[in-house]
């Protein structure tokens, strides 16, 4: 069998199994997730043995310490997967809910029922715990799942995949519902992305290069974000006692993630008194400023920004700062350099707040809050599978509901169309 | 300027104009639509002159009578566009609605605001009235629109596009918000489908060949259905006085459309008495049956079906008929031959009805109703831009709401993440 045939057949088996998953009761799905958690603990030794192979191969290949660190399935990482499963079990199941139920003039009753998407392929190069976290979310929403992790984590991912399959089997469900692509070939991804009749959604997670590759090759819909270049605009009517903590939190709480702030825009009416205050507060925490000439003139601790700094996703303690003449210039800057991820304004002005909310195009638009809140857990969705900056289907964090779709259900008593 | 540059620049102008559209009041958008309706009447002579060029070119090229008929912008077609605009004006505007508004434990208020998608490209080969009907829907939902119709309708489409642009200008809105691709080159479509940073959604309307071409080339999300192979399953517990009118309506009300029925499945317990009744009733209306051996044995007026008949979208008065052993066989047939468009069951049995609704994977699943009801107007969405059998974003008819997305809006008072 060629690799293409293997991949095609694997996906077909997942699709066949997904029909069963789609009608499982919530109770049953939660029981499967509980078994996954139990097995992670019971099989820990085996999982860590397999993980050790990846770690030793990684060392040989010269992976960086940071990469080896992300690859390691330590006791703490396994505990966090177990805890995540517990939280997922507690979340309400969207499947089967009927929304927007109405009665038409001819007596037809029409509603929209939440149903699983079908089969989801995850293509990722991040930590192997995505194998459990991602698959568990897809399963709870009733979907079959095909997992394709990084080649450096193949033994770990196969071990975790075996745990998922075993849990399904223990509950009498076909283990085909979850598949881990067992080969490291890059070709495997290309073959997967052709299968538009079998796979309903592709979710890539990783660097911009991986995501662009998936988008350009895929015939299947893709939910993704390329990067997070988030800004906070400090308006002339800002309460500065709110602005400083928001800026500090947005930049320094976890600088390496997509909802961290990469740029500060400051209204010129408050720049003189505000910039020195914010630079002092943030420099103490290790933040390094790159600014426009006006900001540099106000505070010499700011370095002059290169053109390439604007709109850069630093993912570290660097931040851009720019003085703007008002709302319009801030909006224009965000349109030009933002990534439709998260944008926040600090203001006490009712009309300015409303304008910012209405006119800013981003998956999350905030008033007087840290950009770090653009996260499924923080916004009330529970666990998330990622954040979408594509507007189709989901814009922003994607939780269980975003892993489902809605079909029309129509209850009649013999109606025919006039 | 090369064609690629022309297309890229045209799309960029639409995107720039769409920012204005996205924040127009409902009142203003309705006023634009009213002006479009007025202009269609005022400019009728010009529109019909341009249409005459297409008709005469079409005759020269040897287009069929049916195609010329679809191309003609008669007084009646123009009246129907005007009427459609009136109905659209009356529909509620989804933009700006905030859904799922909640307060988080830390006091953050979180909601999901309906916003336009941005820029929509429609690629169609159908009647030129799509230029008005489609563009008007997109505009009411606050989107910029790029229209690419068939080359045989280019003069008609440009004339209708000019009406749309004039209406926007009369209300002080940039006419760039609507563009009609002015060239007949096939290449133009390929260039459009590359512009993932400018165009948010592509909607192809036409034959399966056109749609498959768009899907395979597009980097932009596509909403589409390839075809409509819809079935009605007459269960053993069916009320036959409901079944006959439903079957007649589903097949003969408008056989050439996607929600017309292409196959009848009949439970074997009722096949002996039911098949002759339904064949008599439907044959009288010109319906021609292709059946399984069992159905042919019951009624000699049924022709034996070829393997190629099953799952065929006839779009005429032919229909397949098959005797099945029960629910499971019907479900398996639908999985194999259906197109996830519309499936209906006729039954009085509560549990069977519930199983059918839960287990059937189609954009609309019905009990005791004609498949012809899978239509935006009939299901209560108002005007529709098409029916999607892709599960992402929209599954089933797409109305105004489906031409929008939701962004998260977050109202804080200085919250930072712990």
mmCIF file of C-alpha atoms in Angstrom, chain A residues 117-123 138 143-146 192-193 195-196 198-204 214 218 220-224 385 392-394 398 402-404, chain B residues 390-393:
data_model
loop_
_atom_site.group_PDB
_atom_site.id
_atom_site.type_symbol
_atom_site.label_atom_id
_atom_site.label_comp_id
_atom_site.label_asym_id
_atom_site.label_seq_id
_atom_site.Cartn_x
_atom_site.Cartn_y
_atom_site.Cartn_z
ATOM 1 C CA UNK A 117 -18.596 18.607 12.437
ATOM 2 C CA UNK A 118 -17.591 15.019 11.597
ATOM 3 C CA UNK A 119 -13.858 14.452 11.255
ATOM 4 C CA UNK A 120 -11.243 16.982 12.351
ATOM 5 C CA UNK A 121 -7.563 16.806 11.430
ATOM 6 C CA UNK A 122 -5.111 18.536 13.759
ATOM 7 C CA UNK A 123 -1.680 19.329 12.363
ATOM 8 C CA UNK A 138 -12.908 17.029 19.570
ATOM 9 C CA UNK A 143 -15.974 14.329 16.263
ATOM 10 C CA UNK A 144 -13.551 11.777 14.895
ATOM 11 C CA UNK A 145 -9.981 13.016 14.933
ATOM 12 C CA UNK A 146 -6.803 12.547 12.950
ATOM 13 C CA UNK A 192 -4.526 14.457 4.274
ATOM 14 C CA UNK A 193 -5.281 17.933 2.932
ATOM 15 C CA UNK A 195 -9.441 14.492 1.494
ATOM 16 C CA UNK A 196 -12.264 17.032 1.355
ATOM 17 C CA UNK A 198 -13.702 12.642 4.370
ATOM 18 C CA UNK A 199 -12.329 15.379 6.602
ATOM 19 C CA UNK A 200 -14.523 18.327 7.567
ATOM 20 C CA UNK A 201 -12.033 20.669 9.211
ATOM 21 C CA UNK A 202 -8.289 21.123 9.535
ATOM 22 C CA UNK A 203 -6.796 22.916 12.544
ATOM 23 C CA UNK A 204 -3.086 23.691 12.209
ATOM 24 C CA UNK A 214 -1.525 24.028 5.288
ATOM 25 C CA UNK A 218 -5.777 22.353 1.738
ATOM 26 C CA UNK A 220 -10.601 21.288 3.365
ATOM 27 C CA UNK A 221 -11.705 24.338 5.390
ATOM 28 C CA UNK A 222 -8.937 25.523 7.747
ATOM 29 C CA UNK A 223 -9.362 27.403 11.030
ATOM 30 C CA UNK A 224 -6.214 29.216 12.034
ATOM 31 C CA UNK A 385 -8.691 24.361 20.782
ATOM 32 C CA UNK A 392 -15.634 32.158 8.709
ATOM 33 C CA UNK A 393 -17.238 29.804 11.243
ATOM 34 C CA UNK A 394 -15.355 31.077 14.286
ATOM 35 C CA UNK A 398 -12.806 28.151 19.674
ATOM 36 C CA UNK A 402 -17.107 25.924 17.705
ATOM 37 C CA UNK A 403 -16.288 22.246 17.083
ATOM 38 C CA UNK A 404 -19.921 21.665 16.129
ATOM 39 C CA UNK B 390 -20.190 22.347 3.866
ATOM 40 C CA UNK B 391 -20.428 22.146 7.642
ATOM 41 C CA UNK B 392 -18.147 25.028 8.439
ATOM 42 C CA UNK B 393 -19.786 28.399 9.169
#
